[in-house]
Short mmCIF file of C-alpha atoms in Angstrom, two decimals:
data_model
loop_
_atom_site.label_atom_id
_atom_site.label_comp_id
_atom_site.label_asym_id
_atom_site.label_seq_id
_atom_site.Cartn_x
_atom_site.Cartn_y
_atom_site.Cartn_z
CA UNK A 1 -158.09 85.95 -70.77
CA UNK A 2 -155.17 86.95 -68.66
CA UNK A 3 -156.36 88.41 -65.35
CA UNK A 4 -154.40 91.50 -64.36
CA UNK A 5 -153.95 90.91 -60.16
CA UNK A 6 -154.22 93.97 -57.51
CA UNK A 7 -153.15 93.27 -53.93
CA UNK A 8 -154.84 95.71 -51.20
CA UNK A 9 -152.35 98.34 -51.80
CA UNK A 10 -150.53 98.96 -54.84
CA UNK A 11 -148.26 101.92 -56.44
CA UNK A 12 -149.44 103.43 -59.28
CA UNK A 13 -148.18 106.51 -61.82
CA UNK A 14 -151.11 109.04 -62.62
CA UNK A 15 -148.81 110.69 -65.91
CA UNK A 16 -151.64 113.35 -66.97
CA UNK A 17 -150.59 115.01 -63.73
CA UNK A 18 -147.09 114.73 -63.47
CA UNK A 19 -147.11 112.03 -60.68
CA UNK A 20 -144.43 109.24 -61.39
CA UNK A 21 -145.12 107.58 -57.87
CA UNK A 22 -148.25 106.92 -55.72
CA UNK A 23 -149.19 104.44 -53.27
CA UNK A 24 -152.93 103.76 -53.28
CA UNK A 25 -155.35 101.77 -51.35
CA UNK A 26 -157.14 99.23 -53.54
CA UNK A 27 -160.93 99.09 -51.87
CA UNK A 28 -163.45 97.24 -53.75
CA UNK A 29 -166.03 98.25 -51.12
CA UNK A 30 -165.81 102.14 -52.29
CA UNK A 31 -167.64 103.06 -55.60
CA UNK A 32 -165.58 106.00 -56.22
CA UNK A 33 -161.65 106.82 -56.14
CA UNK A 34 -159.83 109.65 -54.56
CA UNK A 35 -156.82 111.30 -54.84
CA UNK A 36 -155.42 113.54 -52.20
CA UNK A 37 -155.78 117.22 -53.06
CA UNK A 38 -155.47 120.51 -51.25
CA UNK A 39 -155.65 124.61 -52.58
CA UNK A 40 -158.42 123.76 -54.85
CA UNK A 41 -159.40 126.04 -57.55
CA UNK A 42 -161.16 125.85 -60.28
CA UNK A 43 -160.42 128.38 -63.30
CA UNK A 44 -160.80 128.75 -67.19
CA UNK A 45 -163.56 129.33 -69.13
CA UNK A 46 -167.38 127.38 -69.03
CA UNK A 47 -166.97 125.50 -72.41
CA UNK A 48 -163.30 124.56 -71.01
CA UNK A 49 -163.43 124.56 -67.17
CA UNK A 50 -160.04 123.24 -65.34
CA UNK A 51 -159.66 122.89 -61.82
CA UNK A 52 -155.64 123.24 -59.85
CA UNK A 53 -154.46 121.66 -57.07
CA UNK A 54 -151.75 120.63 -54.87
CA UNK A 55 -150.33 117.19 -53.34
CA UNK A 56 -148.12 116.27 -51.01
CA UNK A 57 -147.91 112.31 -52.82
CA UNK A 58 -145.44 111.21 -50.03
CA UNK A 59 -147.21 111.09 -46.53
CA UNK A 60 -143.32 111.29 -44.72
CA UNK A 61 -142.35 114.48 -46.87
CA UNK A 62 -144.42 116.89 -46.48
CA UNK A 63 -141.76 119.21 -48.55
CA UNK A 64 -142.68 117.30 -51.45
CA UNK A 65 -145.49 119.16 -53.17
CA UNK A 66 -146.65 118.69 -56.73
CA UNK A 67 -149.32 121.16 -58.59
CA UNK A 68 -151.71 120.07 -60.40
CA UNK A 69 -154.30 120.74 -63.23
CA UNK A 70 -156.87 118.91 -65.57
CA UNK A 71 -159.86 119.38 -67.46
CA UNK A 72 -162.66 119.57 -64.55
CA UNK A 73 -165.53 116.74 -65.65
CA UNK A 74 -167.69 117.54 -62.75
CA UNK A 75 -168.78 118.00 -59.46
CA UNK A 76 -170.83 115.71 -57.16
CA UNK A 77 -171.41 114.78 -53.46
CA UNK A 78 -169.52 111.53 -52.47
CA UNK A 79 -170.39 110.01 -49.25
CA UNK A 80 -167.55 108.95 -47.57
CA UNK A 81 -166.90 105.64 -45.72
CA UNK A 82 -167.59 107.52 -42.09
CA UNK A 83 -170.55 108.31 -43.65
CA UNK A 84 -169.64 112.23 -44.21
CA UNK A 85 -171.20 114.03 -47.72
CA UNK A 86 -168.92 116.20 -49.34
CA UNK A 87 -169.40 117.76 -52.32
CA UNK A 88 -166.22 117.60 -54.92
CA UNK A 89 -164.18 118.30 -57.74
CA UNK A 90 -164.14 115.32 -60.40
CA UNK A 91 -161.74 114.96 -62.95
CA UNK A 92 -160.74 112.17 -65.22
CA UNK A 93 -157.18 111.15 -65.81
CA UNK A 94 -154.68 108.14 -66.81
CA UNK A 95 -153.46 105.52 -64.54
CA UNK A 96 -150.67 103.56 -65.26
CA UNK A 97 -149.20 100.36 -64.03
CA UNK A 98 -146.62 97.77 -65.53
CA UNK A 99 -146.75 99.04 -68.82
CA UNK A 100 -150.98 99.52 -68.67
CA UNK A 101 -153.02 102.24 -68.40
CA UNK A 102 -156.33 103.29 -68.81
CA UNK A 103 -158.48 106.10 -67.74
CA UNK A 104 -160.35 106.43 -64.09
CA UNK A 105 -162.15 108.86 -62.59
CA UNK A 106 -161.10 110.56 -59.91
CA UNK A 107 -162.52 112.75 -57.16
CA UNK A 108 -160.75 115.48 -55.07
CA UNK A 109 -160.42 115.85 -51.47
CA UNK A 110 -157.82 116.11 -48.34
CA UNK A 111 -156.65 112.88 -47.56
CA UNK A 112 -153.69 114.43 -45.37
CA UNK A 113 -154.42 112.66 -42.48
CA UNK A 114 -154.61 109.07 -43.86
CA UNK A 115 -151.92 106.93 -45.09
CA UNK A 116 -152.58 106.50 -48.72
CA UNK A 117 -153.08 109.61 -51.02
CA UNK A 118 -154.97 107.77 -53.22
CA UNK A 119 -158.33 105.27 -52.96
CA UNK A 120 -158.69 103.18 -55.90
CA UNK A 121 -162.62 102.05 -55.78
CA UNK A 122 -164.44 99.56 -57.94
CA UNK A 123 -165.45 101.79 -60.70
CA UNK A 124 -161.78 102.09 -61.85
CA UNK A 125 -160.77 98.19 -61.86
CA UNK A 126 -161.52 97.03 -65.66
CA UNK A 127 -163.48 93.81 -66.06
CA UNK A 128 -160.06 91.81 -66.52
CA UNK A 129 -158.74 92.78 -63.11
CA UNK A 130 -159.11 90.82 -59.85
CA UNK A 131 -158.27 92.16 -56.17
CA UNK A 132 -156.90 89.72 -53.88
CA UNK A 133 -156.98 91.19 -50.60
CA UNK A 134 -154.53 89.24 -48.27
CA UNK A 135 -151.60 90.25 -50.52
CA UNK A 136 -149.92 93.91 -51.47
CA UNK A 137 -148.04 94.81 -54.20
CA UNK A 138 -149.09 92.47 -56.66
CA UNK A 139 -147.88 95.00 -59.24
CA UNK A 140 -144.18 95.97 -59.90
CA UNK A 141 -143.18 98.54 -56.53
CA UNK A 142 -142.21 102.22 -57.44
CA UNK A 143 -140.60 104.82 -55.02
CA UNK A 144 -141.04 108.33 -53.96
CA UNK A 145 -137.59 108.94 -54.94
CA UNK A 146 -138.52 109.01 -58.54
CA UNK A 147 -139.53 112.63 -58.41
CA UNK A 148 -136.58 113.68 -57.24
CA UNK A 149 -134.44 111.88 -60.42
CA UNK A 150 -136.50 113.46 -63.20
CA UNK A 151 -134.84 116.82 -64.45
CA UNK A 152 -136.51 119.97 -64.94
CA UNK A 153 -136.60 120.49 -68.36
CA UNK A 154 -138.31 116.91 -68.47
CA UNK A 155 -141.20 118.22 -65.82
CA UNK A 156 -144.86 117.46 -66.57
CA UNK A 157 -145.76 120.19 -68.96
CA UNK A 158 -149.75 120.98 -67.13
CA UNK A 159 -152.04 124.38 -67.95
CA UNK A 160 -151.12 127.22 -66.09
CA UNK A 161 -153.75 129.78 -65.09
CA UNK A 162 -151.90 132.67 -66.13
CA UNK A 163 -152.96 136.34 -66.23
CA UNK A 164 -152.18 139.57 -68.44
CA UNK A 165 -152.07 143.19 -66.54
CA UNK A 166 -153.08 145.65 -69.48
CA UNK A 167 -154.80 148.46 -70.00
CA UNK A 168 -154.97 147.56 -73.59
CA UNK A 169 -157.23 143.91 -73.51
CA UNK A 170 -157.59 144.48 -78.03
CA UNK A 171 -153.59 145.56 -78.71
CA UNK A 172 -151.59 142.82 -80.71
CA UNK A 173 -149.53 141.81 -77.88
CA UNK A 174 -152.11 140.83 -75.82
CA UNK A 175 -154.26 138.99 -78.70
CA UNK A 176 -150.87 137.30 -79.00
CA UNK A 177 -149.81 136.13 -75.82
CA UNK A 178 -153.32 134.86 -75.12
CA UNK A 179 -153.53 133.15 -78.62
CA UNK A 180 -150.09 131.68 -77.99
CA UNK A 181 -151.00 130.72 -74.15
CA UNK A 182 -154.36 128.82 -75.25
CA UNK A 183 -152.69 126.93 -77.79
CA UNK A 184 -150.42 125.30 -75.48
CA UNK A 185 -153.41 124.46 -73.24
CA UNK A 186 -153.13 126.92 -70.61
CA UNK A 187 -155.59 129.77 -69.89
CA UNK A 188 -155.31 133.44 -69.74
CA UNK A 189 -157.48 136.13 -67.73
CA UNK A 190 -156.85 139.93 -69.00
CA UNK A 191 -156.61 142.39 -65.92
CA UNK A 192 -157.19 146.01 -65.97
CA UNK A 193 -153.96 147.12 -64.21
CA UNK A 194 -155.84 150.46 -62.71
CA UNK A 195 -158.76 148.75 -61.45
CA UNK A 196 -156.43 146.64 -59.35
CA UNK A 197 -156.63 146.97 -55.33
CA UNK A 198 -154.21 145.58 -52.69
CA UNK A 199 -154.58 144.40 -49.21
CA UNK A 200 -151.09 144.61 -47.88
CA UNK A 201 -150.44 142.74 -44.48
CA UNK A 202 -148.22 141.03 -43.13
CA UNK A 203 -149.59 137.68 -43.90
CA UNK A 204 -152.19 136.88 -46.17
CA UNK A 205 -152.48 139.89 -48.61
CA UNK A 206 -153.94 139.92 -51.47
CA UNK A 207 -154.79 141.73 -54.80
CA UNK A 208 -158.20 142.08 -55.75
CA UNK A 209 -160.26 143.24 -58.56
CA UNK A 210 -163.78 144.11 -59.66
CA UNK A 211 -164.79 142.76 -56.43
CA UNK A 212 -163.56 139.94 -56.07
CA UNK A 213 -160.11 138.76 -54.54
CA UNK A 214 -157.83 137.26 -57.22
CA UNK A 215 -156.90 133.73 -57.20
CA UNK A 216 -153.26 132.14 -57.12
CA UNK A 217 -151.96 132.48 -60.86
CA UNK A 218 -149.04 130.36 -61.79
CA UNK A 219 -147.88 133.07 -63.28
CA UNK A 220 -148.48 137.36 -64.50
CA UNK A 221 -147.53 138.96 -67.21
CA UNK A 222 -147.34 142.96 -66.92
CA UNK A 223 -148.06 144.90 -69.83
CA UNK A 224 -147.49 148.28 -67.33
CA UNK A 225 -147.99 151.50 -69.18
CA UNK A 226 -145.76 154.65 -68.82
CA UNK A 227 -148.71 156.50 -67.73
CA UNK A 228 -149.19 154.05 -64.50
CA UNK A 229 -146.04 152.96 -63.95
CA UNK A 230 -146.05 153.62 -60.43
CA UNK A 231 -149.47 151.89 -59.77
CA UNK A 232 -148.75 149.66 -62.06
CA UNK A 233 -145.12 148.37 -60.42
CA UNK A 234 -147.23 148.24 -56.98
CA UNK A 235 -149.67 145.98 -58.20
CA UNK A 236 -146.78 144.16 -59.65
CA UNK A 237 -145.05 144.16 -56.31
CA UNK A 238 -148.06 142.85 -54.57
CA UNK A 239 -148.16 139.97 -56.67
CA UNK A 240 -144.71 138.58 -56.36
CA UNK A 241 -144.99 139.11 -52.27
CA UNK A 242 -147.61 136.60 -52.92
CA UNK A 243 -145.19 133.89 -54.17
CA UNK A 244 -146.32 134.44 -58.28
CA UNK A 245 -143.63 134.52 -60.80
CA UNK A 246 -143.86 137.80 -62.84
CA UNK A 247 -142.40 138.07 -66.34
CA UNK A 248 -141.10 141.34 -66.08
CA UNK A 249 -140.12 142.36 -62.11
CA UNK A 250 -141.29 145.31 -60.48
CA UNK A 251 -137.59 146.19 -59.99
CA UNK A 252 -136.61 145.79 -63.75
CA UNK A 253 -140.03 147.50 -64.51
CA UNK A 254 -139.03 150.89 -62.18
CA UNK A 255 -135.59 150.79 -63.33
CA UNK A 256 -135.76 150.65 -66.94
CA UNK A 257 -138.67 153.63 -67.27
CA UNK A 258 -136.32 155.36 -65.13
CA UNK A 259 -133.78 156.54 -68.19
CA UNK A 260 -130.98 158.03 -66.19
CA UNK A 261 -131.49 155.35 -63.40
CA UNK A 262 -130.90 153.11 -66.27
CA UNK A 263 -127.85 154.41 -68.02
CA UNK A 264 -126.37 154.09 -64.34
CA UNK A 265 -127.20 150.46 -64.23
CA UNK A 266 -125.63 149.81 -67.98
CA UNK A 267 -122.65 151.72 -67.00
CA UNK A 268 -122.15 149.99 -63.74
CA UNK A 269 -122.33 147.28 -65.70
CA UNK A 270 -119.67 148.40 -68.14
CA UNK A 271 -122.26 147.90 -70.92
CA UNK A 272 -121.72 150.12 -74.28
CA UNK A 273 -123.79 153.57 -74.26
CA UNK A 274 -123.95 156.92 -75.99
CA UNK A 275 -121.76 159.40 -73.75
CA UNK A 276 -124.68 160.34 -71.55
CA UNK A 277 -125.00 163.31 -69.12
CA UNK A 278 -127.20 165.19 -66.82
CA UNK A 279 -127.98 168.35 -64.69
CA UNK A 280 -130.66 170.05 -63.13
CA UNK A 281 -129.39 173.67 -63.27
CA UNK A 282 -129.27 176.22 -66.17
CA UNK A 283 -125.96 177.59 -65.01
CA UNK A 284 -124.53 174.01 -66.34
CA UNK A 285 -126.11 173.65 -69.97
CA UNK A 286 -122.95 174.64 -71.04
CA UNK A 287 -120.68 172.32 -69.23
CA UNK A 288 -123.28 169.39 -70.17
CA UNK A 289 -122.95 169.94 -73.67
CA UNK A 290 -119.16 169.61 -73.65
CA UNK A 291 -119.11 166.83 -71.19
CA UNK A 292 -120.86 164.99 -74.62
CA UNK A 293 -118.58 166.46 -77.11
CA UNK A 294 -120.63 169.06 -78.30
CA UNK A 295 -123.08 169.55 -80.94
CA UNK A 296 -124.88 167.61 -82.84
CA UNK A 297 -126.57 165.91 -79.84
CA UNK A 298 -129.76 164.34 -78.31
CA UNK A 299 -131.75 165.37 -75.72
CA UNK A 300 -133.89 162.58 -73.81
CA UNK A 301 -136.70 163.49 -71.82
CA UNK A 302 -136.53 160.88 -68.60
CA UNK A 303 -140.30 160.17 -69.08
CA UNK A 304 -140.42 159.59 -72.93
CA UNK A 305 -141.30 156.87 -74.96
CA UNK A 306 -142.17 155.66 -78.26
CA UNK A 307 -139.81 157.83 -79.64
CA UNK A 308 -141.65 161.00 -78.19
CA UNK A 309 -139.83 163.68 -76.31
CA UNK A 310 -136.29 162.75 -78.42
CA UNK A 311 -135.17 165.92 -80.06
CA UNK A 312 -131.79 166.03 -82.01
CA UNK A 313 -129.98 169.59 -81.97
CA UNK A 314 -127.29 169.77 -84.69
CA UNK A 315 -125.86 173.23 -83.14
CA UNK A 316 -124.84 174.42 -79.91
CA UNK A 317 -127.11 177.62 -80.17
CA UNK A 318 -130.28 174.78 -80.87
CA UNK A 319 -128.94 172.86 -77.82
CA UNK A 320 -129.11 175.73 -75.87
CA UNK A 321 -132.63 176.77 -77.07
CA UNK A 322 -134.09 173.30 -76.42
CA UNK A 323 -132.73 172.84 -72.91
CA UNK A 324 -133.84 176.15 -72.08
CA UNK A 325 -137.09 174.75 -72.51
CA UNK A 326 -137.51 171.97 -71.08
CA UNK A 327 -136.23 173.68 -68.01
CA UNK A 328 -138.84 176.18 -68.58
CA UNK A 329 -141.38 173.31 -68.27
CA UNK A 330 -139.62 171.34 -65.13
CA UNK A 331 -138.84 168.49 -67.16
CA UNK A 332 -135.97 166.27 -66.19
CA UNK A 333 -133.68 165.20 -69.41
CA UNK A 334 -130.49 163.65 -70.21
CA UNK A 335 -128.01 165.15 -72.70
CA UNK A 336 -126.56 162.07 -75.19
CA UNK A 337 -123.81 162.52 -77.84
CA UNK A 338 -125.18 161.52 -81.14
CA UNK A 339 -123.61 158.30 -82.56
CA UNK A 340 -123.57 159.92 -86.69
CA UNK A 341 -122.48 156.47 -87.95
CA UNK A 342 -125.54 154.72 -87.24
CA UNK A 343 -127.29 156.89 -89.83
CA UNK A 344 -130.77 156.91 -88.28
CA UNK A 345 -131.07 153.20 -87.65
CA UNK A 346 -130.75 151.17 -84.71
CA UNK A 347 -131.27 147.52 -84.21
CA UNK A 348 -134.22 146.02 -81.44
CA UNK A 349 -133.15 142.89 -80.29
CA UNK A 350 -136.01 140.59 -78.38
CA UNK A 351 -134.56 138.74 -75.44
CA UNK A 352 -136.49 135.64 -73.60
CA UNK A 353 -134.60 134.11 -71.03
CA UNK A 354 -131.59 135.50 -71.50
CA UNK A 355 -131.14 134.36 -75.10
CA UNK A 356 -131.71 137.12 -78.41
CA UNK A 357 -135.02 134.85 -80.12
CA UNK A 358 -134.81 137.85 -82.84
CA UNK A 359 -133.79 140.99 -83.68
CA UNK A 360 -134.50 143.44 -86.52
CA UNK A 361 -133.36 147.04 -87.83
CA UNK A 362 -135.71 150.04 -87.85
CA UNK A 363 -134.79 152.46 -90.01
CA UNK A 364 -136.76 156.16 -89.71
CA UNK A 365 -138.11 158.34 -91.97
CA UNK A 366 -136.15 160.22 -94.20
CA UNK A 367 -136.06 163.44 -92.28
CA UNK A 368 -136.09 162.06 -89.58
CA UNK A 369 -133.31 160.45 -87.39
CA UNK A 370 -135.72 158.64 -84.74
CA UNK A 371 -135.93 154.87 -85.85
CA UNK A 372 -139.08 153.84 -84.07
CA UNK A 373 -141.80 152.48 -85.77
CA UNK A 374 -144.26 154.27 -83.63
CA UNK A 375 -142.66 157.68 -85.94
CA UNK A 376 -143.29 155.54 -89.10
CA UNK A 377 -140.30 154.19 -89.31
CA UNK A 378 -139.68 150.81 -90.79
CA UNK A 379 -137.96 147.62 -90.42
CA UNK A 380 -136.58 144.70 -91.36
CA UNK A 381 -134.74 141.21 -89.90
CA UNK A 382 -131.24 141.74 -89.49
CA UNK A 383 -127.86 139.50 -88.69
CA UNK A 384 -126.73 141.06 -85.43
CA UNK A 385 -122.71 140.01 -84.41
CA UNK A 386 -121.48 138.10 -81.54
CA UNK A 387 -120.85 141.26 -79.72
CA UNK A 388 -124.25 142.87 -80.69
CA UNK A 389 -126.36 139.30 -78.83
CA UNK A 390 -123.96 139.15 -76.13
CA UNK A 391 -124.53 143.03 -75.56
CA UNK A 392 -128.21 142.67 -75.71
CA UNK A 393 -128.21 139.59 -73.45
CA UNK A 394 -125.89 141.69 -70.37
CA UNK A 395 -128.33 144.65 -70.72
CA UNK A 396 -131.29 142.63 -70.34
CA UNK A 397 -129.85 140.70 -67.22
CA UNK A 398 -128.47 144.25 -65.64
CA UNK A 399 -132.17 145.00 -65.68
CA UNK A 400 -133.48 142.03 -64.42
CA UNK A 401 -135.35 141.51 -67.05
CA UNK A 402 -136.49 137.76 -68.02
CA UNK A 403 -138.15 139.33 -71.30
CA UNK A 404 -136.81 142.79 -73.18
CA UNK A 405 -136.62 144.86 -76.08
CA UNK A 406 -133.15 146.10 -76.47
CA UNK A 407 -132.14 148.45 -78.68
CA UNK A 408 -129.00 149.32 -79.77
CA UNK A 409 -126.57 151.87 -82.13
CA UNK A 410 -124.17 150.60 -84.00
CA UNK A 411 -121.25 152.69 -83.69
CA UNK A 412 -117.43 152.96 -84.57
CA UNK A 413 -116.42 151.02 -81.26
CA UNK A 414 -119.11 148.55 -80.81
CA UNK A 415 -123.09 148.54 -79.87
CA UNK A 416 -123.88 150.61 -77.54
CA UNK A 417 -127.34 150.49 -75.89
CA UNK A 418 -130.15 153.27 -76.30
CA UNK A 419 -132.83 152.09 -74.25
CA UNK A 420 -133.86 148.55 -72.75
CA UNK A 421 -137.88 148.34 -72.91
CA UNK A 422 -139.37 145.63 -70.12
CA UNK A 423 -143.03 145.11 -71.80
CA UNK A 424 -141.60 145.35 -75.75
CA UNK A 425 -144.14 144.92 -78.50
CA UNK A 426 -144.71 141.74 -80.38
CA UNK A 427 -146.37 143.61 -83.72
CA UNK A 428 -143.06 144.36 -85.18
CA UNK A 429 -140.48 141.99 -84.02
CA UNK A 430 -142.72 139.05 -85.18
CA UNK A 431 -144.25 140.75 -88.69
CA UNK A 432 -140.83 141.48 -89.66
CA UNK A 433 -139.00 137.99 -88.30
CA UNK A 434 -141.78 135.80 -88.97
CA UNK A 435 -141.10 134.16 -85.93
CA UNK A 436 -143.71 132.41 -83.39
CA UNK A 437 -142.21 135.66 -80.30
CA UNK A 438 -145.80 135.15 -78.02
CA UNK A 439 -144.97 131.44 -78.14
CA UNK A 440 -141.45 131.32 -77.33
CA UNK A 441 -142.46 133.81 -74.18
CA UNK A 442 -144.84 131.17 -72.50
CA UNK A 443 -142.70 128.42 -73.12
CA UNK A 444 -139.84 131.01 -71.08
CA UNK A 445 -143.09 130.80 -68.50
CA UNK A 446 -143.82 127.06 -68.60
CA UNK A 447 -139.53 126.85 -68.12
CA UNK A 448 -139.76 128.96 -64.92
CA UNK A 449 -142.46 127.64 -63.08
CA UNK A 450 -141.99 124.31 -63.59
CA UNK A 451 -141.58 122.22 -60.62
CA UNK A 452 -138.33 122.30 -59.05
CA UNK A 453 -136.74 118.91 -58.39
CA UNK A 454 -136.91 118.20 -54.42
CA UNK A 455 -134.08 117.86 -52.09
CA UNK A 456 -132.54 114.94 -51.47
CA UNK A 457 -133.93 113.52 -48.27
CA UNK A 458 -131.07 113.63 -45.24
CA UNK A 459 -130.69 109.97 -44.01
CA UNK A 460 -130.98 109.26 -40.28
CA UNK A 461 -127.26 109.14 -38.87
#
């Protein structure tokens, strides 16, 4: 039998966690092996437990930092060679080197003040393998610059702890997203936006919940209702101060459930609207109504949704009447001209990452010119044109929105956008497209918080 020869230090590729490059010390007088680890948490379920952590796998670079995650196998006390006990995280992963590899386990701990970030012990030589300790690199040499050659969108795919700010833990979106999440391997914790609390300080805040502070998540999703926007754009806030990618920002959030701070954005953005106006004082219902081209019109309360608070007055005289009244009750509306053409449809487009993944055409009732399907509308998939995507994709990006809903008219002289939704449903869009929508979202997630290829190191003049 071929015997497979270690010197006293070797490099060596752990692939399971995304580390092309690490030089270890080969110590046949240590049981157990190590690997360098710091920000240790454990997360995911008891039948599934994981554990995350970070390395700095270059001792010279400290601005090389890799995360890291993998199925936690245990937890023990491991008595170090200064005789200290600690107790730590053990996980079992794949070393590689040469063209071999076979599994090890591996405990946890800070080895930032020693040379090697990793300590290969006895347990993890196979019976085939000698150690000849006078020599080094017996096995082909690797390099720290091989983290910096692999592109991003060939990064280590690990699980992400990722969490879901609802009010609504049973809705289809959520079941989605967390079905969709778990089947790639990541997990997913469901967080009562309202029962969210902040400490906000300078350095070191943090969000906490139920008691408990929150951990790091790779990454949040926020389902925000209308009813807590405000709240819920805080807590949203609060979380990317912390350094965690959210799918929809608090910015894009405020902005888009702000309907005439919106239409201000799409037409800075020379993006295709109804003719849209707005005033606060009776004395100018008159003057708004022409500015749109007269009757028939639409009347938008700022704060509506779902298709509620959308009246449509086919007369001046019922214009008149219904802004008298919403004046009456304080309410702050915009005045839209009413695109006839589109004949009580509209199309929602779904945008993830700045690309249309689907789109479909709701249709409304037959009295009724609201297409929504909250109003028992229906829909349908739909071809959308070249114009209609590339409309969908500016609105979305005006926004600042990684994931929206779009919607759009089609009229005489192009789309022209009614609304741009940051936490759009999945219920429809995927029922009607048959597409996998929840999937293609935290694949948008895994894309973003991938690791970011490092710098190039400055040579020494």
């Amino acid at each position: 039998m071929t015997q497979f020869t270690l010197g006293w230090e070797e490099w060596l590729a752990l692939p399971d966690l995304g580390l092309p490059a690490i030089r270890a010390k080969v110590d046949t007088g240590a049981r157990t092996s190590a690997l360098h680890a710091f920000a240790i948490e454990p997360f995911g379920s008891e039948d599934k437990p994981m554990v995350r952590f970070a390395i700095h796998p270059d001792p010279a670079d400290p601005g090389l930092e890799i995360i890291c995650s993998a199925p936690l196998k245990d937890r023990r006390e491991v008595t170090s060679s200064n005789g200290e006990t600690e107790l730590r995280f053990v996980i079992e992963t794949t070393v590689a080197m040469d063209g071999r590899s076979w599994p090890i386990e591996v405990t946890l701990t800070d080895r930032g003040s020693m040379a090697y970030r990793m300590l290969l012990g006895r347990s993890a030589l196979d019976d085939d393998m000698i150690v000849s300790p006078s020599h080094s690199f017996q096995q082909p040499e690797l390099s720290f610059d091989e983290y910096r050659a692999i592109p991003r969108h060939k990064q280590h795919r690990r699980a992400l702890r990722l969490a879901i700010l609802t009010r609504e833990p049973s809705n289809y979106s959520t079941r989605r997203l967390i079905e969709a999440a778990e089947a790639r391997g990541h997990t997913m914790e469901v967080i009562d936006t309202s029962r969210c609390y902040m400490n906000i300080r300078a350095v070191g805040g943090e969000v906490h919940y139920d008691g408990r502070r929150l951990p790091h998540y790779d990454a949040v999703i926020p389902r925000i209702g209308a009813s807590v926007t405000s709240y819920g754009t805080a807590v949203v806030r609060q979380f990317e101060s912390l350094g965690t990618y959210c799918l929809s920002g608090s910015e894009g959030i405020t902005v888009s459930r702000d309907k005439l701070h919106a239409h201000q954005v799409l037409a800075r953005h020379r993006i295709g609207m109804p003719t849209t106006a707005f005033a606060r004082s009776p004395k100018d219902s008159g003057n708004v109504i022409s500015l749109v081209g007269g009757a028939p019109l639409v009347l938008k309360l700022l704060e509506s949704t779902q298709g509620k608070g959308v009246v449509l007055a086919e007369t001046k005289k019922a214009a008149e009447s219904v802004i008298s009244a919403f004046q009456g009750l304080k309410a702050d509306f915009l005045v839209q001209s009413f695109v006839k053409e589109a004949a009580g449809e509209d199309i929602r487009c779904f945008v993830v990452g700045g690309k249309v993944v689907a789109a479909m055409r709701r249709r409304g009732k037959p009295d009724d010119f609201r297409s929504n399907l909250h109003q028992g509308g229906t829909a349908e998939p739909v071809k959308i044109s070249r114009s209609e995507r590339e409309t969908a994709i500016k609105a979305a990006r005006a926004m600042k929105l990684d994931v929206a809903g779009v919607d759009l008219l089609r009229g005489e002289d192009g789309p022209k956008v009614l609304e741009v939704n940051s936490s759009p449903g999945l219920e429809g869009i995927e029922k009607t497209s048959e597409k996998d929508i929840a999937g293609l979202v935290i694949q948008h997630i895994e894309e973003k918080v991938a690791p970011r290829p490092p710098k190039p190191r400055r040579r020494a003049p």
